[in-house]
Amino acid sequence: LGKKRAAGDKGIAMDIKVGSGAFMENKTQAKKLARSIIKTAKRFHKSAVTLITNMDQPLGNAVGHSLEIIESVEVLKGKGPKDLTELSLNLAAHMIHVAGIEKTFAGALKKAKKSIKDGSALKTFKKLITNQGGQDDFINAYNLLELAECQTSVKAPKAGYIKSFINKDIGFSCTELGGGRKIKSDKIDFGVGFYFHKKVSDKVKLDEEILTIYHRKDQLEIVADIVNRFQNKIIKITKTAPEKRSIILDVFSN
């Protein structure tokens, strides 16, 4: 909040994630934090909105640097995963509303959706890249981004419905492949990661592919261990379909 206030922002929109892959694993604690942020923002005469969002499974389908960049661009092209697109549009709409560009949230959401449909959101993203000295060629040529040369499938050990993921362990597994740092000096491998073909409540058949692991040739032992953990611990499959949870669990504002 201090940094945002120092930057001179008119208002604040924040996403507080809750679940097995989030800093806040408990929704009660997440609500307490949300109310505290709103209260603090009000003391400094700032408009604020906090969204409590579901992090009990990967947001979107991709985990890993290059894979997530590709997925983000797909959202801007109007072809992204439903949950990631919904959250992105809602956060954008709240920022538009808080900034006073639109008088109502409904109007702000309509404006956000229009920016994707007419291509202006993608155009602005390209401008941000070039303004910072980057190259935007990859937007229409994903092969320019580094991706690991090997892919291994994780298949369903039984038929049923995806009940849950241990999201925290998915993050740790990506780090084992080099997609994150164990110590500060570690070099990050942008090409490794996971791409999920199934989400919570999806039906799966025996041996149906649930996700693809992107990895290096010399990581076969690590990958075998990760596949085993996914099938026996990280992914839970049940006979009955669990209730679908919304990506946005609650919204607080002042």
Backbone as CSV, one residue per row, in Angstrom:
resi,resn,N_x,N_y,N_z,CA_x,CA_y,CA_z,C_x,C_y,C_z
1,LEU,0.832,-1.204,0.000,0.000,0.000,0.000,0.866,1.254,0.000
2,GLY,1.998,1.200,0.728,2.899,2.345,0.789,3.454,2.707,-0.571
3,LYS,3.856,1.691,-1.332,4.404,1.926,-2.669,3.346,2.506,-3.594
4,LYS,2.130,1.990,-3.499,1.054,2.468,-4.367,0.681,3.913,-4.024
5,ARG,0.714,4.224,-2.717,0.419,5.591,-2.290,1.510,6.542,-2.771
6,ALA,2.772,6.095,-2.684,3.891,6.930,-3.115,3.843,7.200,-4.614
7,ALA,3.272,6.255,-5.359,3.180,6.410,-6.814,2.072,7.372,-7.223
8,GLY,1.239,7.749,-6.257,0.198,8.733,-6.550,-1.068,8.156,-7.139
9,ASP,-1.294,6.869,-6.947,-2.496,6.239,-7.504,-3.762,6.791,-6.843
10,LYS,-4.808,6.903,-7.665,-6.098,7.363,-7.147,-6.777,6.276,-6.325
11,GLY,-6.565,5.048,-6.714,-7.217,3.946,-6.030,-6.408,2.670,-6.152
12,ILE,-6.895,1.631,-5.492,-6.158,0.362,-5.418,-7.109,-0.800,-5.685
13,ALA,-6.681,-1.723,-6.534,-7.402,-2.979,-6.748,-6.421,-4.101,-6.459
14,MET,-6.795,-4.984,-5.537,-5.877,-6.050,-5.131,-6.544,-7.416,-5.183
15,ASP,-5.736,-8.414,-5.530,-6.188,-9.798,-5.620,-5.568,-10.578,-4.459
16,ILE,-6.403,-11.070,-3.550,-5.914,-11.873,-2.429,-6.275,-13.329,-2.696
17,LYS,-5.255,-14.137,-2.962,-5.502,-15.533,-3.295,-5.606,-16.371,-2.019
18,VAL,-6.506,-17.347,-2.062,-6.697,-18.222,-0.916,-6.810,-19.665,-1.398
19,GLY,-6.191,-20.583,-0.650,-6.259,-21.990,-1.042,-4.926,-22.687,-0.864
20,SER,-4.826,-23.891,-1.421,-3.653,-24.735,-1.207,-2.388,-24.202,-1.865
21,GLY,-2.532,-23.243,-2.784,-1.351,-22.684,-3.441,-1.113,-21.235,-3.099
22,ALA,-1.745,-20.755,-2.043,-1.682,-19.331,-1.720,-1.041,-19.082,-0.362
23,PHE,-0.629,-17.814,-0.150,-0.095,-17.399,1.147,-1.161,-17.566,2.216
24,MET,-2.403,-17.240,1.854,-3.532,-17.412,2.764,-4.256,-18.717,2.430
25,GLU,-4.116,-19.724,3.253,-4.800,-20.992,2.999,-6.211,-21.006,3.556
26,ASN,-6.508,-20.048,4.447,-7.791,-19.998,5.139,-8.593,-18.789,4.677
27,LYS,-9.849,-19.010,4.273,-10.680,-17.922,3.756,-10.982,-16.882,4.827
28,THR,-11.111,-17.311,6.076,-11.373,-16.373,7.170,-10.221,-15.382,7.315
29,GLN,-8.989,-15.892,7.231,-7.810,-15.017,7.309,-7.736,-14.083,6.100
30,ALA,-8.104,-14.612,4.933,-8.081,-13.806,3.716,-9.076,-12.644,3.815
31,LYS,-10.242,-12.913,4.366,-11.251,-11.861,4.549,-10.755,-10.805,5.533
32,LYS,-10.091,-11.246,6.588,-9.540,-10.327,7.585,-8.510,-9.400,6.939
33,LEU,-7.633,-9.978,6.097,-6.635,-9.179,5.389,-7.303,-8.203,4.428
34,ALA,-8.330,-8.675,3.727,-9.045,-7.826,2.766,-9.656,-6.610,3.460
35,ARG,-10.313,-6.846,4.590,-10.935,-5.746,5.332,-9.878,-4.781,5.865
36,SER,-8.737,-5.314,6.289,-7.653,-4.476,6.801,-7.095,-3.573,5.697
37,ILE,-6.952,-4.114,4.487,-6.458,-3.322,3.354,-7.441,-2.204,3.017
38,ILE,-8.721,-2.549,3.008,-9.758,-1.548,2.721,-9.749,-0.440,3.774
39,LYS,-9.636,-0.831,5.034,-9.625,0.130,6.142,-8.422,1.058,6.058
40,THR,-7.252,0.479,5.740,-6.032,1.285,5.628,-6.120,2.255,4.460
41,ALA,-6.619,1.766,3.327,-6.766,2.617,2.145,-7.707,3.795,2.444
42,LYS,-8.773,3.522,3.180,-9.750,4.558,3.527,-9.117,5.640,4.388
43,ARG,-8.213,5.246,5.293,-7.520,6.215,6.151,-6.708,7.214,5.336
44,PHE,-6.215,6.746,4.182,-5.422,7.622,3.316,-6.260,8.201,2.172
45,HIS,-7.585,8.110,2.318,-8.526,8.693,1.351,-8.333,8.127,-0.054
46,LYS,-8.114,6.815,-0.097,-7.963,6.116,-1.368,-9.140,5.165,-1.572
47,SER,-9.653,5.117,-2.796,-10.649,4.102,-3.127,-9.927,2.767,-3.237
48,ALA,-10.580,1.699,-2.799,-9.931,0.394,-2.846,-10.943,-0.728,-3.025
49,VAL,-10.499,-1.765,-3.678,-11.301,-2.972,-3.825,-10.361,-4.172,-3.703
50,THR,-10.787,-5.191,-2.982,-9.992,-6.414,-2.848,-10.843,-7.609,-3.285
51,LEU,-10.265,-8.437,-4.116,-10.927,-9.650,-4.575,-10.280,-10.853,-3.897
52,ILE,-11.081,-11.689,-3.277,-10.571,-12.947,-2.734,-10.806,-14.008,-3.802
53,THR,-9.725,-14.619,-4.258,-9.836,-15.532,-5.397,-9.312,-16.931,-5.075
54,ASN,-9.869,-17.893,-5.775,-9.605,-19.305,-5.526,-8.252,-19.745,-6.086
55,MET,-7.373,-20.247,-5.197,-6.067,-20.758,-5.623,-5.905,-22.211,-5.176
56,ASP,-6.990,-22.981,-5.266,-6.932,-24.397,-4.931,-6.528,-25.255,-6.126
57,GLN,-6.337,-24.610,-7.266,-5.838,-25.283,-8.454,-5.116,-24.238,-9.295
58,PRO,-4.304,-24.655,-10.260,-3.611,-23.657,-11.078,-4.595,-22.713,-11.759
59,LEU,-4.269,-21.439,-11.762,-5.078,-20.452,-12.460,-4.762,-20.565,-13.946
60,GLY,-5.771,-20.783,-14.773,-5.516,-21.064,-16.173,-5.062,-22.503,-16.323
61,ASN,-4.278,-22.767,-17.347,-3.794,-24.124,-17.586,-2.278,-24.257,-17.455
62,ALA,-1.577,-23.142,-17.459,-0.118,-23.169,-17.545,0.567,-22.852,-16.224
63,VAL,1.688,-23.542,-15.977,2.581,-23.267,-14.846,3.998,-23.271,-15.403
64,GLY,4.707,-22.167,-15.259,6.043,-22.049,-15.840,6.137,-20.780,-16.664
65,HIS,7.302,-20.197,-16.745,7.466,-18.851,-17.295,6.978,-18.688,-18.737
66,SER,7.595,-19.380,-19.671,7.205,-19.234,-21.078,5.763,-19.667,-21.308
67,LEU,5.367,-20.777,-20.682,4.003,-21.282,-20.839,2.973,-20.266,-20.343
68,GLU,3.272,-19.599,-19.232,2.332,-18.617,-18.687,2.295,-17.338,-19.531
69,ILE,3.430,-16.968,-20.119,3.447,-15.795,-21.004,2.565,-16.055,-22.219
70,ILE,2.720,-17.228,-22.809,1.894,-17.595,-23.971,0.418,-17.549,-23.603
71,GLU,0.086,-18.114,-22.452,-1.307,-18.145,-22.007,-1.856,-16.738,-21.766
72,SER,-1.033,-15.849,-21.214,-1.456,-14.468,-20.971,-1.753,-13.741,-22.276
73,VAL,-0.914,-13.966,-23.278,-1.144,-13.353,-24.590,-2.432,-13.900,-25.208
74,GLU,-2.676,-15.190,-25.006,-3.909,-15.788,-25.519,-5.143,-15.146,-24.885
75,VAL,-5.040,-14.768,-23.602,-6.141,-14.053,-22.940,-6.388,-12.724,-23.649
76,LEU,-5.314,-12.003,-23.948,-5.442,-10.708,-24.628,-5.985,-10.859,-26.044
77,LYS,-5.812,-12.032,-26.626,-6.353,-12.311,-27.960,-7.788,-12.837,-27.899
78,GLY,-8.303,-12.995,-26.664,-9.665,-13.496,-26.498,-9.775,-15.001,-26.598
79,LYS,-8.647,-15.704,-26.458,-8.641,-17.169,-26.605,-8.073,-17.866,-25.373
80,GLY,-8.037,-17.175,-24.247,-7.450,-17.733,-23.034,-8.402,-18.624,-22.264
81,PRO,-7.900,-19.346,-21.244,-8.746,-20.193,-20.402,-9.830,-19.376,-19.718
82,LYS,-10.954,-19.998,-19.477,-12.123,-19.301,-18.934,-11.841,-18.633,-17.590
83,ASP,-11.199,-19.377,-16.649,-11.007,-18.828,-15.303,-10.012,-17.667,-15.299
84,LEU,-8.913,-17.803,-16.042,-7.919,-16.729,-16.118,-8.496,-15.494,-16.800
85,THR,-9.287,-15.712,-17.836,-9.922,-14.593,-18.543,-10.910,-13.870,-17.646
86,GLU,-11.718,-14.642,-16.915,-12.710,-14.040,-16.017,-12.047,-13.174,-14.948
87,LEU,-11.001,-13.709,-14.316,-10.322,-12.957,-13.266,-9.636,-11.718,-13.834
88,SER,-8.977,-11.863,-14.972,-8.277,-10.731,-15.594,-9.243,-9.614,-15.942
89,LEU,-10.381,-9.974,-16.510,-11.389,-8.978,-16.882,-11.954,-8.272,-15.650
90,ASN,-12.199,-9.037,-14.595,-12.758,-8.437,-13.380,-11.761,-7.507,-12.694
91,LEU,-10.498,-7.913,-12.615,-9.478,-7.044,-12.026,-9.320,-5.767,-12.849
92,ALA,-9.299,-5.922,-14.172,-9.192,-4.746,-15.058,-10.388,-3.820,-14.869
93,ALA,-11.582,-4.417,-14.785,-12.796,-3.617,-14.620,-12.792,-2.854,-13.301
94,HIS,-12.358,-3.503,-12.233,-12.294,-2.813,-10.940,-11.286,-1.658,-10.987
95,MET,-10.169,-1.848,-11.689,-9.192,-0.763,-11.824,-9.760,0.403,-12.623
96,ILE,-10.498,0.082,-13.674,-11.144,1.124,-14.490,-12.160,1.890,-13.660
97,HIS,-12.920,1.149,-12.848,-13.955,1.768,-12.003,-13.328,2.619,-10.898
98,VAL,-12.334,2.045,-10.203,-11.662,2.760,-9.112,-11.002,4.042,-9.627
99,ALA,-10.461,3.991,-10.838,-9.799,5.163,-11.423,-10.780,6.241,-11.856
100,GLY,-12.076,5.917,-11.852,-13.089,6.901,-12.218,-13.320,7.040,-13.712
101,ILE,-12.757,6.118,-14.496,-12.945,6.170,-15.955,-14.379,5.804,-16.326
102,GLU,-14.945,4.870,-15.564,-16.358,4.509,-15.722,-17.050,4.680,-14.374
103,LYS,-18.292,5.131,-14.394,-19.010,5.415,-13.161,-19.525,4.161,-12.460
104,THR,-19.751,3.091,-13.227,-20.259,1.852,-12.644,-19.332,0.695,-12.967
105,PHE,-19.384,-0.342,-12.126,-18.566,-1.526,-12.390,-19.027,-2.216,-13.665
106,ALA,-20.347,-2.233,-13.878,-20.887,-2.870,-15.082,-20.333,-2.201,-16.345
107,GLY,-20.268,-0.876,-16.309,-19.713,-0.133,-17.441,-18.228,-0.407,-17.617
108,ALA,-17.527,-0.539,-16.495,-16.094,-0.813,-16.540,-15.815,-2.204,-17.089
109,LEU,-16.644,-3.179,-16.704,-16.478,-4.547,-17.200,-16.742,-4.606,-18.705
110,LYS,-17.736,-3.877,-19.139,-18.045,-3.813,-20.574,-16.871,-3.220,-21.347
111,LYS,-16.248,-2.192,-20.771,-15.101,-1.546,-21.404,-13.903,-2.506,-21.484
112,ALA,-13.690,-3.262,-20.417,-12.582,-4.224,-20.386,-12.776,-5.308,-21.444
113,LYS,-13.998,-5.816,-21.542,-14.301,-6.843,-22.546,-14.116,-6.303,-23.960
114,LYS,-14.520,-5.057,-24.164,-14.403,-4.427,-25.485,-12.931,-4.292,-25.888
115,SER,-12.061,-4.017,-24.906,-10.638,-3.820,-25.216,-9.988,-5.104,-25.733
116,ILE,-10.504,-6.240,-25.319,-10.003,-7.512,-25.849,-10.600,-7.781,-27.224
117,LYS,-11.890,-7.527,-27.342,-12.580,-7.800,-28.606,-12.055,-6.939,-29.753
118,ASP,-11.744,-5.659,-29.465,-11.278,-4.774,-30.543,-9.755,-4.757,-30.698
119,GLY,-9.062,-5.519,-29.856,-7.610,-5.641,-29.983,-6.803,-4.555,-29.294
120,SER,-7.467,-3.608,-28.648,-6.739,-2.497,-28.029,-5.936,-2.936,-26.804
121,ALA,-6.410,-3.951,-26.089,-5.660,-4.460,-24.926,-4.328,-5.059,-25.382
122,LEU,-4.369,-5.852,-26.440,-3.145,-6.458,-26.980,-2.209,-5.381,-27.529
123,LYS,-2.778,-4.385,-28.180,-1.978,-3.284,-28.727,-1.254,-2.533,-27.612
124,THR,-1.942,-2.304,-26.493,-1.335,-1.617,-25.349,-0.222,-2.464,-24.741
125,PHE,-0.433,-3.773,-24.681,0.594,-4.676,-24.159,1.853,-4.613,-25.025
126,LYS,1.673,-4.609,-26.336,2.812,-4.514,-27.258,3.564,-3.203,-27.049
127,LYS,2.817,-2.134,-26.799,3.424,-0.831,-26.566,4.250,-0.834,-25.275
128,LEU,3.734,-1.492,-24.235,4.466,-1.600,-22.963,5.795,-2.329,-23.161
129,ILE,5.782,-3.365,-23.986,7.001,-4.129,-24.250,8.038,-3.266,-24.962
130,THR,7.635,-2.600,-26.035,8.573,-1.789,-26.826,9.071,-0.583,-26.039
131,ASN,8.215,-0.001,-25.204,8.626,1.151,-24.388,9.713,0.784,-23.378
132,GLN,9.787,-0.518,-23.031,10.808,-0.977,-22.090,11.991,-1.654,-22.799
133,GLY,12.047,-1.448,-24.112,13.178,-1.969,-24.871,13.070,-3.428,-25.253
134,GLY,11.888,-4.004,-25.115,11.694,-5.413,-25.455,11.264,-5.611,-26.896
135,GLN,11.210,-6.872,-27.306,10.775,-7.227,-28.658,9.428,-7.932,-28.574
136,ASP,8.467,-7.457,-29.358,7.120,-8.008,-29.278,6.839,-9.066,-30.354
137,ASP,7.863,-9.513,-31.070,7.684,-10.488,-32.152,7.012,-11.775,-31.678
138,PHE,7.303,-12.172,-30.424,6.816,-13.454,-29.913,5.302,-13.516,-29.825
139,ILE,4.637,-12.369,-29.825,3.184,-12.335,-29.682,2.491,-13.136,-30.785
140,ASN,3.071,-13.127,-31.969,2.515,-13.893,-33.079,3.423,-15.037,-33.517
141,ALA,4.450,-15.308,-32.721,5.369,-16.414,-33.020,5.890,-16.977,-31.697
142,TYR,5.068,-17.802,-31.057,5.409,-18.320,-29.740,6.683,-19.163,-29.740
143,ASN,7.069,-19.666,-30.914,8.292,-20.468,-30.996,9.547,-19.654,-30.683
144,LEU,9.405,-18.319,-30.625,10.530,-17.465,-30.240,10.793,-17.519,-28.741
145,LEU,9.817,-17.999,-27.988,9.998,-18.176,-26.546,10.622,-19.545,-26.282
146,GLU,11.458,-19.598,-25.280,12.134,-20.851,-24.951,11.172,-21.829,-24.285
147,LEU,11.089,-23.043,-24.840,10.323,-24.130,-24.227,11.201,-25.371,-24.168
148,ALA,11.110,-26.096,-23.081,11.919,-27.305,-22.918,11.616,-28.296,-24.033
149,GLU,12.658,-29.012,-24.463,12.555,-29.875,-25.640,11.807,-31.187,-25.396
150,CYS,11.612,-31.582,-24.135,10.956,-32.857,-23.831,9.605,-32.645,-23.156
151,GLN,8.652,-33.494,-23.498,7.337,-33.465,-22.849,6.965,-34.864,-22.382
152,THR,6.485,-34.937,-21.148,6.044,-36.202,-20.565,4.628,-36.031,-20.034
153,SER,3.769,-36.997,-20.340,2.372,-36.923,-19.902,2.193,-37.510,-18.505
154,VAL,1.300,-36.895,-17.744,0.829,-37.473,-16.483,-0.592,-37.938,-16.747
155,LYS,-0.811,-39.240,-16.629,-2.113,-39.817,-16.956,-2.889,-40.201,-15.702
156,ALA,-4.197,-40.235,-15.855,-5.067,-40.566,-14.716,-4.845,-42.007,-14.278
157,PRO,-4.556,-42.226,-12.994,-4.341,-43.590,-12.500,-5.640,-44.385,-12.376
158,LYS,-6.770,-43.683,-12.464,-8.081,-44.331,-12.425,-9.123,-43.402,-13.033
159,ALA,-10.291,-43.939,-13.313,-11.374,-43.126,-13.863,-12.118,-42.404,-12.739
160,GLY,-12.731,-41.287,-13.056,-13.497,-40.539,-12.061,-13.519,-39.062,-12.380
161,TYR,-13.538,-38.255,-11.327,-13.571,-36.799,-11.468,-12.416,-36.183,-10.674
162,ILE,-11.818,-35.145,-11.239,-10.760,-34.445,-10.507,-11.404,-33.740,-9.313
163,LYS,-11.000,-34.161,-8.110,-11.551,-33.547,-6.904,-10.729,-32.339,-6.465
164,SER,-9.396,-32.485,-6.504,-8.546,-31.399,-6.018,-7.107,-31.571,-6.481
165,PHE,-6.369,-30.474,-6.383,-4.925,-30.462,-6.582,-4.287,-29.901,-5.309
166,ILE,-3.107,-30.368,-4.960,-2.332,-29.707,-3.902,-1.458,-28.685,-4.621
167,ASN,-1.972,-27.491,-4.710,-1.359,-26.463,-5.558,0.058,-26.107,-5.121
168,LYS,0.276,-26.106,-3.818,1.596,-25.783,-3.272,2.651,-26.752,-3.802
169,ASP,2.290,-28.043,-3.859,3.226,-29.063,-4.339,3.480,-28.948,-5.843
170,ILE,2.506,-28.414,-6.564,2.716,-28.162,-8.003,3.811,-27.112,-8.171
171,GLY,3.767,-26.080,-7.343,4.798,-25.044,-7.375,6.172,-25.587,-7.020
172,PHE,6.231,-26.423,-5.980,7.507,-27.025,-5.575,8.065,-27.920,-6.685
173,SER,7.171,-28.639,-7.367,7.598,-29.536,-8.444,8.174,-28.742,-9.618
174,CYS,7.584,-27.605,-9.906,8.103,-26.748,-10.971,9.493,-26.225,-10.603
175,THR,9.676,-25.895,-9.331,10.980,-25.443,-8.853,12.036,-26.534,-9.015
176,GLU,11.637,-27.781,-8.771,12.570,-28.900,-8.942,13.069,-29.016,-10.376
177,LEU,12.233,-28.644,-11.325,12.626,-28.686,-12.736,13.504,-27.498,-13.125
178,GLY,13.566,-26.505,-12.230,14.353,-25.306,-12.509,13.501,-24.090,-12.799
179,GLY,12.174,-24.244,-12.672,11.260,-23.138,-12.949,11.156,-22.124,-11.832
180,GLY,11.868,-22.351,-10.732,11.904,-21.419,-9.610,13.226,-21.574,-8.881
181,ARG,13.509,-20.681,-7.962,14.778,-20.707,-7.231,14.629,-21.381,-5.865
182,LYS,15.553,-22.294,-5.564,15.645,-22.856,-4.208,16.497,-21.939,-3.338
183,ILE,17.539,-21.359,-3.950,18.367,-20.349,-3.285,18.517,-19.165,-4.227
184,LYS,18.891,-18.032,-3.685,18.919,-16.774,-4.439,19.770,-16.844,-5.706
185,SER,20.850,-17.613,-5.669,21.785,-17.657,-6.800,21.363,-18.608,-7.919
186,ASP,20.289,-19.378,-7.717,19.834,-20.319,-8.743,19.411,-19.583,-10.017
187,LYS,19.742,-20.184,-11.164,19.315,-19.641,-12.439,17.979,-20.267,-12.831
188,ILE,17.033,-19.453,-13.245,15.705,-19.947,-13.597,15.689,-20.442,-15.039
189,ASP,15.069,-21.599,-15.242,14.864,-22.157,-16.578,13.463,-21.742,-17.030
190,PHE,13.388,-20.839,-17.998,12.099,-20.308,-18.448,11.290,-21.325,-19.261
191,GLY,11.940,-22.371,-19.739,11.270,-23.304,-20.646,10.550,-24.465,-20.011
192,VAL,10.765,-24.706,-18.710,10.135,-25.857,-18.056,8.787,-25.470,-17.457
193,GLY,7.993,-26.492,-17.131,6.714,-26.222,-16.481,5.681,-27.293,-16.764
194,PHE,4.431,-26.956,-16.488,3.322,-27.891,-16.668,2.206,-27.239,-17.470
195,TYR,1.541,-28.042,-18.283,0.330,-27.564,-18.960,-0.799,-28.539,-18.634
196,PHE,-1.822,-28.037,-17.942,-2.928,-28.867,-17.473,-4.042,-28.948,-18.516
197,HIS,-4.470,-30.183,-18.785,-5.564,-30.416,-19.727,-6.891,-30.624,-18.998
198,LYS,-6.815,-30.796,-17.684,-8.007,-31.026,-16.870,-8.009,-30.094,-15.666
199,LYS,-9.213,-29.732,-15.221,-9.394,-28.859,-14.054,-10.265,-29.587,-13.023
200,VAL,-10.392,-28.997,-11.844,-11.240,-29.566,-10.799,-12.668,-29.722,-11.311
201,SER,-13.254,-30.873,-11.054,-14.615,-31.301,-11.433,-14.683,-31.905,-12.833
202,ASP,-13.573,-31.870,-13.601,-13.561,-32.501,-14.921,-13.559,-34.022,-14.790
203,LYS,-14.250,-34.685,-15.720,-14.290,-36.135,-15.760,-13.047,-36.667,-16.477
204,VAL,-12.452,-37.742,-15.958,-11.287,-38.346,-16.604,-11.480,-39.856,-16.738
205,LYS,-10.913,-40.399,-17.812,-10.902,-41.841,-18.008,-9.563,-42.402,-17.526
206,LEU,-9.497,-43.688,-17.293,-8.247,-44.335,-16.928,-7.206,-44.080,-18.020
207,ASP,-6.033,-43.632,-17.620,-4.903,-43.349,-18.527,-5.123,-42.134,-19.431
208,GLU,-6.154,-41.356,-19.153,-6.338,-40.120,-19.922,-5.335,-39.074,-19.437
209,GLU,-4.800,-38.282,-20.339,-3.791,-37.286,-19.991,-4.404,-36.151,-19.171
210,ILE,-3.809,-35.889,-18.019,-4.265,-34.802,-17.150,-3.399,-33.556,-17.363
211,LEU,-2.098,-33.757,-17.507,-1.207,-32.633,-17.751,0.032,-33.100,-18.491
212,THR,0.733,-32.130,-19.074,1.995,-32.386,-19.760,3.113,-31.677,-19.016
213,ILE,4.200,-32.396,-18.767,5.384,-31.824,-18.121,6.383,-31.422,-19.207
214,TYR,6.841,-30.183,-19.181,7.895,-29.699,-20.082,9.204,-29.738,-19.303
215,HIS,10.177,-30.489,-19.816,11.413,-30.696,-19.060,12.605,-30.902,-19.985
216,ARG,13.786,-31.009,-19.381,15.028,-31.212,-20.133,15.375,-32.707,-20.225
217,LYS,16.251,-33.030,-21.180,16.629,-34.422,-21.431,17.278,-35.091,-20.230
218,ASP,18.014,-34.312,-19.453,18.749,-34.887,-18.320,17.942,-34.908,-17.024
219,GLN,16.627,-34.734,-17.106,15.788,-34.671,-15.903,14.849,-35.867,-15.775
220,LEU,15.155,-36.976,-16.425,14.230,-38.106,-16.465,13.926,-38.671,-15.076
221,GLU,14.915,-38.748,-14.205,14.680,-39.262,-12.847,13.789,-38.324,-12.051
222,ILE,14.051,-37.026,-12.161,13.227,-36.026,-11.474,11.799,-36.098,-11.986
223,VAL,11.641,-36.204,-13.295,10.317,-36.250,-13.913,9.552,-37.495,-13.470
224,ALA,10.224,-38.642,-13.411,9.571,-39.876,-12.973,9.026,-39.729,-11.553
225,ASP,9.796,-39.066,-10.694,9.358,-38.832,-9.317,8.173,-37.868,-9.280
226,ILE,8.214,-36.840,-10.130,7.117,-35.867,-10.186,5.839,-36.529,-10.697
227,VAL,5.955,-37.384,-11.721,4.795,-38.108,-12.250,4.170,-38.956,-11.139
228,ASN,5.009,-39.647,-10.382,4.527,-40.482,-9.281,3.792,-39.656,-8.231
229,ARG,4.330,-38.493,-7.906,3.692,-37.623,-6.898,2.361,-37.066,-7.399
230,PHE,2.323,-36.707,-8.673,1.056,-36.220,-9.237,-0.018,-37.302,-9.148
231,GLN,0.322,-38.515,-9.528,-0.662,-39.589,-9.587,-1.081,-40.098,-8.215
232,ASN,-0.194,-40.017,-7.232,-0.479,-40.615,-5.918,-0.725,-39.624,-4.786
233,LYS,-0.416,-38.343,-5.014,-0.574,-37.376,-3.928,-1.199,-36.057,-4.383
234,ILE,-0.621,-35.442,-5.393,-1.010,-34.076,-5.756,-2.424,-34.001,-6.337
235,ILE,-2.787,-34.999,-7.156,-4.114,-35.015,-7.778,-5.010,-36.021,-7.065
236,LYS,-6.193,-35.571,-6.661,-7.170,-36.450,-6.035,-8.316,-36.703,-7.020
237,ILE,-8.634,-37.976,-7.239,-9.724,-38.354,-8.154,-10.775,-39.122,-7.368
238,THR,-12.041,-38.728,-7.527,-13.135,-39.398,-6.816,-14.180,-39.901,-7.811
239,LYS,-15.084,-40.745,-7.305,-16.112,-41.335,-8.169,-17.202,-40.337,-8.525
240,THR,-17.445,-39.397,-7.619,-18.512,-38.410,-7.864,-17.906,-37.028,-8.144
241,ALA,-18.603,-36.261,-8.940,-18.106,-34.934,-9.330,-18.223,-33.955,-8.166
242,PRO,-17.131,-33.271,-7.820,-17.203,-32.259,-6.749,-17.893,-31.005,-7.254
243,GLU,-18.341,-30.211,-6.324,-18.994,-28.946,-6.692,-17.961,-27.974,-7.258
244,LYS,-18.329,-27.311,-8.350,-17.433,-26.324,-8.947,-17.400,-25.068,-8.087
245,ARG,-16.195,-24.524,-7.873,-16.046,-23.285,-7.106,-15.732,-22.146,-8.055
246,SER,-16.284,-20.991,-7.785,-16.018,-19.814,-8.608,-14.581,-19.378,-8.433
247,ILE,-14.040,-18.710,-9.427,-12.691,-18.179,-9.318,-12.668,-16.983,-8.363
248,ILE,-13.742,-16.180,-8.375,-13.849,-15.029,-7.464,-14.781,-15.418,-6.328
249,LEU,-14.213,-15.506,-5.118,-14.976,-15.988,-3.967,-15.668,-14.876,-3.204
250,ASP,-15.092,-13.671,-3.231,-15.658,-12.542,-2.495,-15.031,-11.243,-2.967
251,VAL,-15.733,-10.145,-2.778,-15.240,-8.821,-3.152,-15.518,-7.845,-2.019
252,PHE,-14.516,-7.062,-1.637,-14.668,-6.026,-0.603,-14.256,-4.684,-1.187
253,SER,-14.978,-3.640,-0.819,-14.607,-2.302,-1.308,-15.044,-1.247,-0.293
254,ASN,-14.505,-0.040,-0.476,-14.934,1.065,0.394,-15.708,2.096,-0.400
